[in-house]
Coordinates of C-alpha atoms and ligand atoms in Angstrom, one line a residue:
M1 CA 0.0 0.0 0.0
P2 CA 1.5 3.4 -0.9
L3 CA 1.9 5.9 1.9
L4 CA -0.6 8.6 1.3
D5 CA -0.8 12.1 2.8
T6 CA -4.0 13.9 3.9
L7 CA -4.7 14.9 0.2
G8 CA -4.2 11.3 -1.0
R9 CA -0.7 12.1 -2.5
P10 CA 1.7 9.1 -2.4
L11 CA 5.3 9.5 -1.4
G12 CA 7.2 8.6 -4.6
S13 CA 10.4 10.7 -4.9
L14 CA 13.1 12.1 -2.8
R15 CA 15.3 15.2 -3.4
L16 CA 18.5 14.6 -1.6
S17 CA 20.6 17.8 -1.1
V18 CA 24.2 16.8 -0.5
T19 CA 25.5 20.3 0.2
D20 CA 24.3 23.8 0.8
R21 CA 27.4 25.3 -0.9
C22 CA 27.2 26.6 -4.4
N23 CA 29.8 28.0 -6.8
L24 CA 27.3 30.3 -8.6
R25 CA 25.4 33.2 -7.2
C26 CA 22.3 33.1 -9.5
H27 CA 20.3 36.3 -9.1
Y28 CA 17.0 34.5 -8.3
C29 CA 18.5 32.1 -5.8
M30 CA 21.7 33.5 -4.1
P31 CA 21.8 37.2 -4.8
E32 CA 23.3 38.3 -1.4
D33 CA 26.9 38.8 -0.6
E34 CA 27.0 36.7 2.5
Y35 CA 25.3 33.5 3.6
L36 CA 24.9 31.5 6.7
W37 CA 26.1 28.0 6.0
L38 CA 25.2 24.7 7.6
P39 CA 27.8 23.7 10.2
R40 CA 30.1 21.1 8.6
E41 CA 29.6 18.6 11.4
D42 CA 25.9 18.6 10.8
V43 CA 26.3 17.6 7.2
L44 CA 25.3 13.9 6.8
S45 CA 28.0 11.4 5.8
F46 CA 27.4 9.2 2.7
E47 CA 26.7 6.3 5.1
E48 CA 24.1 8.4 6.9
I49 CA 22.5 9.5 3.6
G50 CA 22.4 5.9 2.5
Q51 CA 20.7 4.8 5.8
L52 CA 18.0 7.5 5.5
A53 CA 17.5 6.9 1.8
D54 CA 16.9 3.2 2.5
L55 CA 14.1 4.2 4.9
F56 CA 12.5 6.3 2.2
G57 CA 12.8 3.4 -0.2
E58 CA 11.0 1.3 2.3
V59 CA 8.0 3.6 2.4
G60 CA 7.6 3.9 -1.3
V61 CA 10.3 6.2 -2.8
G62 CA 11.6 4.8 -6.1
R63 CA 13.1 8.0 -7.5
V64 CA 16.0 10.0 -6.1
R65 CA 17.4 13.3 -7.3
L66 CA 20.7 14.5 -6.0
T67 CA 20.8 18.3 -5.6
G68 CA 22.2 21.1 -3.5
G69 CA 23.6 23.8 -3.4
E70 CA 25.8 22.5 -6.1
P71 CA 26.0 18.7 -5.7
L72 CA 29.3 18.5 -7.7
L73 CA 30.9 20.5 -4.9
R74 CA 30.5 17.5 -2.6
R75 CA 33.7 15.6 -2.5
D76 CA 33.6 12.1 -4.0
L77 CA 30.0 12.4 -5.2
P78 CA 30.4 9.4 -7.5
S79 CA 30.9 7.1 -4.6
L80 CA 27.5 8.2 -3.1
V81 CA 26.0 7.6 -6.6
A82 CA 27.5 4.1 -6.7
Q83 CA 26.1 3.3 -3.3
L84 CA 22.6 4.5 -4.1
A85 CA 22.6 3.0 -7.6
A86 CA 23.1 -0.4 -6.1
R87 CA 19.9 -0.2 -4.0
P88 CA 17.3 -2.6 -5.4
W89 CA 14.4 -0.2 -4.5
L90 CA 15.8 2.6 -6.6
R91 CA 14.3 2.9 -10.1
D92 CA 15.6 6.3 -11.1
L93 CA 18.6 8.2 -9.9
A94 CA 19.1 11.7 -11.3
L95 CA 21.3 14.7 -10.7
T96 CA 20.5 18.4 -10.9
T97 CA 23.6 20.5 -11.4
N98 CA 24.7 23.9 -12.7
G99 CA 27.2 22.1 -14.9
V100 CA 30.3 24.1 -14.0
L101 CA 32.2 21.0 -12.8
L102 CA 30.5 18.5 -15.0
A103 CA 33.0 18.1 -17.8
H104 CA 35.4 16.3 -15.5
A105 CA 32.7 14.5 -13.5
A106 CA 30.3 13.2 -16.2
P107 CA 32.2 10.0 -17.1
E108 CA 32.8 8.9 -13.5
L109 CA 29.1 9.6 -12.7
K110 CA 28.0 7.5 -15.5
H111 CA 30.3 4.7 -14.5
A112 CA 29.0 4.9 -11.0
G113 CA 25.5 4.2 -12.2
L114 CA 23.8 7.6 -12.4
H115 CA 20.8 7.4 -14.7
R116 CA 20.0 10.9 -15.7
V117 CA 21.3 14.5 -15.6
T118 CA 19.6 17.9 -15.5
V119 CA 21.7 20.9 -16.2
S120 CA 20.5 24.3 -15.1
L121 CA 21.2 26.8 -18.0
D122 CA 19.6 30.2 -18.2
T123 CA 21.5 31.8 -21.0
L124 CA 23.8 31.0 -24.0
R125 CA 25.5 34.4 -23.8
R126 CA 28.8 34.5 -22.0
D127 CA 28.5 38.1 -20.7
R128 CA 24.9 37.5 -19.6
F129 CA 25.8 34.3 -17.8
Q130 CA 28.5 36.2 -15.9
R131 CA 26.1 39.0 -15.0
L132 CA 23.3 36.6 -13.9
T133 CA 25.5 34.1 -11.9
R134 CA 28.5 36.3 -11.0
M135 CA 30.9 33.7 -12.6
D136 CA 32.4 33.6 -16.0
A137 CA 31.6 29.9 -16.5
L138 CA 29.4 29.5 -19.5
N139 CA 32.1 27.7 -21.5
A140 CA 32.6 25.2 -18.6
V141 CA 28.9 24.5 -18.5
L142 CA 28.7 23.9 -22.3
A143 CA 31.7 21.6 -22.0
G144 CA 29.8 19.8 -19.2
I145 CA 26.8 19.4 -21.4
D146 CA 29.0 17.9 -24.1
A147 CA 30.6 15.6 -21.6
V148 CA 27.1 14.3 -20.6
R149 CA 26.4 13.4 -24.2
S150 CA 29.8 11.8 -24.7
A151 CA 29.5 9.8 -21.5
G152 CA 26.4 8.1 -23.0
F153 CA 23.6 9.3 -20.6
P154 CA 20.4 8.6 -22.5
D155 CA 18.4 11.4 -20.9
L156 CA 19.6 15.0 -20.6
K157 CA 17.4 17.9 -19.5
L158 CA 18.2 21.6 -19.5
D159 CA 16.3 23.7 -16.9
T160 CA 15.9 27.4 -17.6
V161 CA 14.4 29.9 -15.1
V162 CA 12.9 32.6 -17.3
T163 CA 13.0 36.1 -15.8
R164 CA 11.7 39.2 -17.5
G165 CA 14.3 41.4 -19.1
D166 CA 17.1 39.0 -18.3
N167 CA 16.7 36.0 -20.6
D168 CA 13.2 36.0 -22.0
D169 CA 14.6 36.8 -25.4
E170 CA 16.5 33.5 -25.5
I171 CA 13.5 31.1 -25.3
V172 CA 13.8 30.1 -29.0
D173 CA 17.7 30.0 -28.9
L174 CA 17.5 27.6 -25.9
V175 CA 15.0 25.3 -27.7
E176 CA 17.4 25.2 -30.7
F177 CA 20.4 24.6 -28.5
A178 CA 18.6 21.7 -26.7
R179 CA 17.6 20.2 -30.0
E180 CA 21.3 20.2 -31.1
M181 CA 22.3 18.6 -27.9
R182 CA 19.5 16.0 -28.1
A183 CA 18.2 17.4 -24.8
E184 CA 14.8 18.6 -23.6
V185 CA 14.6 22.1 -22.4
R186 CA 12.2 22.9 -19.6
F187 CA 11.3 26.5 -18.9
I188 CA 10.7 27.3 -15.2
E189 CA 8.6 30.2 -13.9
Y190 CA 10.5 32.4 -11.5
M191 CA 9.3 31.4 -8.0
D192 CA 9.2 33.5 -4.8
V193 CA 10.9 30.8 -2.7
G194 CA 13.2 31.6 0.2
G195 CA 16.3 33.2 -1.2
A196 CA 14.6 34.9 -4.1
T197 CA 14.9 38.2 -2.3
S198 CA 14.4 40.4 -5.3
W199 CA 11.3 38.5 -6.5
R200 CA 8.5 40.6 -7.9
P201 CA 5.4 39.6 -9.8
D202 CA 6.2 41.5 -13.0
A203 CA 9.6 39.6 -13.3
V204 CA 7.7 36.3 -13.8
V205 CA 7.4 35.2 -17.4
S206 CA 4.3 33.0 -17.3
R207 CA 3.7 29.7 -18.9
Q208 CA 1.2 31.3 -21.2
E209 CA 3.8 33.9 -22.3
I210 CA 6.3 31.2 -22.9
L211 CA 3.8 29.2 -25.0
D212 CA 2.9 32.3 -27.0
C213 CA 6.6 32.9 -27.7
L214 CA 7.0 29.3 -28.9
S215 CA 3.9 29.2 -31.0
D216 CA 4.7 32.6 -32.6
H217 CA 8.0 31.1 -33.8
Y218 CA 7.2 27.4 -34.4
G219 CA 3.4 27.3 -35.0
D220 CA 0.9 25.2 -33.2
L221 CA 2.1 23.3 -30.1
T222 CA 0.5 20.0 -29.1
P223 CA 0.2 19.2 -25.4
V224 CA 1.8 15.8 -24.7
D225 CA -0.8 13.7 -23.0
E226 CA 0.7 12.0 -20.0
T227 CA -0.2 11.3 -16.4
S228 CA 2.8 11.6 -14.1
S229 CA 3.9 13.5 -11.0
A230 CA 6.6 15.2 -13.1
P231 CA 6.4 19.0 -12.6
A232 CA 6.7 19.9 -16.2
A233 CA 3.8 20.1 -18.7
R234 CA 5.2 19.0 -22.0
Y235 CA 4.5 20.3 -25.5
R236 CA 5.4 19.0 -28.9
L237 CA 6.5 21.4 -31.6
P238 CA 5.4 20.7 -35.2
D239 CA 8.7 19.0 -36.0
G240 CA 8.3 16.6 -33.0
T241 CA 10.7 18.4 -30.6
T242 CA 9.4 18.4 -27.0
V243 CA 9.6 21.3 -24.6
G244 CA 8.6 21.3 -20.9
I245 CA 7.2 24.2 -18.8
I246 CA 7.2 24.2 -15.1
S247 CA 4.5 26.7 -14.0
S248 CA 5.0 26.6 -10.3
T249 CA 4.0 30.3 -9.9
T250 CA 1.0 30.8 -12.2
Q251 CA -0.4 27.3 -12.4
P252 CA 1.0 25.3 -9.5
F253 CA 0.7 21.5 -9.4
C254 CA 0.7 20.8 -5.6
R255 CA -2.1 18.2 -6.1
T256 CA 0.3 15.8 -7.9
C257 CA 3.4 16.5 -5.8
D258 CA 4.9 13.3 -4.6
R259 CA 8.2 14.8 -3.4
A260 CA 10.0 14.8 -0.1
R261 CA 13.2 16.7 0.4
L262 CA 16.1 16.0 2.7
T263 CA 18.6 18.8 3.4
A264 CA 22.3 18.1 3.6
D265 CA 22.0 18.1 7.4
G266 CA 19.1 15.6 7.5
V267 CA 16.0 17.9 7.8
L268 CA 13.0 16.4 6.1
L269 CA 10.9 19.1 4.2
L270 CA 7.7 18.4 2.4
C271 CA 7.4 21.6 0.3
L272 CA 9.6 24.2 -1.2
Y273 CA 7.6 26.7 0.8
A274 CA 7.7 24.8 4.1
Q275 CA 8.8 27.0 7.0
H276 CA 9.6 24.0 9.3
G277 CA 10.9 20.6 8.8
T278 CA 11.6 17.4 10.8
D279 CA 15.1 16.7 11.9
L280 CA 16.1 13.1 11.1
R281 CA 19.8 13.6 11.8
R282 CA 19.4 13.9 15.6
P283 CA 17.5 10.7 16.1
L284 CA 19.7 8.9 13.6
R285 CA 22.8 10.0 15.3
A286 CA 21.3 9.2 18.7
G287 CA 20.9 5.6 17.7
A288 CA 17.1 5.5 17.0
S289 CA 16.0 2.2 15.7
R290 CA 15.0 1.6 12.1
E291 CA 11.4 1.2 13.1
T292 CA 11.4 4.5 15.1
L293 CA 12.7 6.4 12.1
L294 CA 10.3 4.7 9.7
N295 CA 7.4 5.6 12.0
L296 CA 8.6 9.2 12.1
I297 CA 8.8 9.4 8.3
R298 CA 5.4 7.7 7.9
A299 CA 3.8 10.0 10.5
V300 CA 5.2 13.1 8.8
W301 CA 4.0 12.1 5.4
K302 CA 0.6 11.0 6.5
G303 CA 0.1 14.4 8.2
R304 CA 1.2 16.3 5.2
A305 CA -1.4 18.9 4.0
D306 CA 0.7 21.6 2.4
R307 CA -0.1 23.2 -1.0
G308 CA 2.6 25.8 -0.7
A309 CA 2.7 27.1 -4.3
E310 CA -1.1 27.1 -4.5
E311 CA -1.4 29.1 -1.3
R312 CA 1.3 31.6 -2.5
R313 CA -0.7 32.1 -5.7
A314 CA -3.7 33.2 -3.6
V315 CA -1.7 35.9 -1.8
R316 CA -2.5 39.5 -2.8
G317 CA 0.3 42.0 -3.2
R318 CA 2.8 39.2 -3.4
G319 CA 6.5 39.9 -2.9
A320 CA 9.6 37.9 -1.7
Y321 CA 8.2 35.1 0.5
I322 CA 10.9 35.1 3.3
P323 CA 12.4 38.4 4.4
L324 CA 16.2 38.6 4.4
R325 CA 16.3 39.0 8.1
L326 CA 14.7 35.6 8.6
L327 CA 17.0 34.0 6.0
K328 CA 20.0 35.3 7.9
K329 CA 18.8 33.5 11.0
D330 CA 17.8 30.1 9.5
S331 CA 19.5 28.9 6.4
H332 CA 17.0 26.0 6.1
L333 CA 14.6 28.6 4.6
E334 CA 16.9 29.1 1.6
M335 CA 16.2 27.4 -1.7
H336 CA 19.9 26.5 -2.0
T337 CA 19.7 24.6 1.3
R338 CA 16.5 22.7 0.3
G339 CA 17.6 21.9 -3.2
G340 CA 14.9 23.1 -5.6
Ligands
SAM1 N1 23.0 23.9 -8.2 C1 22.1 23.0 -8.9 C2 21.5 23.6 -10.1 O1 21.9 24.8 -10.4 O2 20.8 23.0 -10.8 C3 21.0 22.4 -8.0 C4 20.3 23.3 -7.0 S1 19.4 24.6 -7.7 C5 18.7 25.4 -6.2 C6 18.0 23.7 -8.3 C7 17.1 24.5 -9.3 O3 16.4 25.4 -8.6 C8 17.9 25.1 -10.4 O4 17.3 24.7 -11.7 C9 17.5 26.6 -10.2 O5 17.5 27.3 -11.4 C10 16.2 26.5 -9.5 N2 15.8 27.7 -8.8 C11 16.5 28.3 -7.8 N3 15.9 29.5 -7.4 C12 14.7 29.6 -8.2 C13 13.6 30.5 -8.2 N4 13.6 31.6 -7.4 N5 12.7 30.2 -9.1 C14 12.7 29.1 -9.9 N6 13.7 28.2 -9.9 C15 14.7 28.4 -9.0

């Protein structure tokens, strides 16, 4: 029997953040000059991550996505991948990365058993990349994307957060680039999550605007008919190319969300907008039994009622969700700590 929450949503996938550190400073995620980092001693070891992941596997998780911060900053990530990939309960093991360190890492990750890679890529222009991320690293990311292809990963996705006046003129260029790379691009609406301290409604480029831009250029788009818990709605261009749109801001999909999130220090979060989580590190390190931890996870999921993005959509006069002064007190509220 799947584990269901109060809205009947099954627990199906786990986003595992392996570090809160990042080498980019994307304007919509880490725009500040200084951050409060998780204490190093709190960060879970690979063995602890494996122990907790197994518990999630036992209550129904079959898909795991490694994220961060920037997951490739975590030393020896391929050995965690190899450990997880050997778990019989795991059907799908994916990585979300900014791609800066991917050129070197891709072959080892493939060898370790990683199934899929998603690279975040917001622009194809070097000067713009530097302005939006505060690092001159576009060429490294492009080399990383090439390396994913050469390493033989069958599935590559490119995730683009579209923000007005920054990269909304590159929608078609990114579709063309993805096609060349045999990848699928997914356009993500700008979200007012913790960390997005400069978020404002008029900076959001909506799903409808993205669709209009695509159909103006390519002609009629056909929605791809699929029932899944994947966040992207997919569309087919007349030539068969598919494109995804993740409309978390204007048309949220909380009702089909099957994701749990575990921060690098072992806090279980149920929603990107959650203000509180459940610490699994403390009981794990205190020697709690498997059954105790399983019961805790089961109880948390069964009590889940959140519809964070839907509730945010209903707010009038919406601005940044978490004020900077609160982010400075609790880094768990940051998107880069909870993994996106
Ligand atoms: N460093 C990795 C990366 O860049 O993919 C993984 C972590 S990052 C937090 C995960 C995803 O969250 C990225 O695709 C990023 O673009 C997205 N993200 C961060 N802040 C966002 C925001 N305010 N709105 C929409 N997406 C956001």
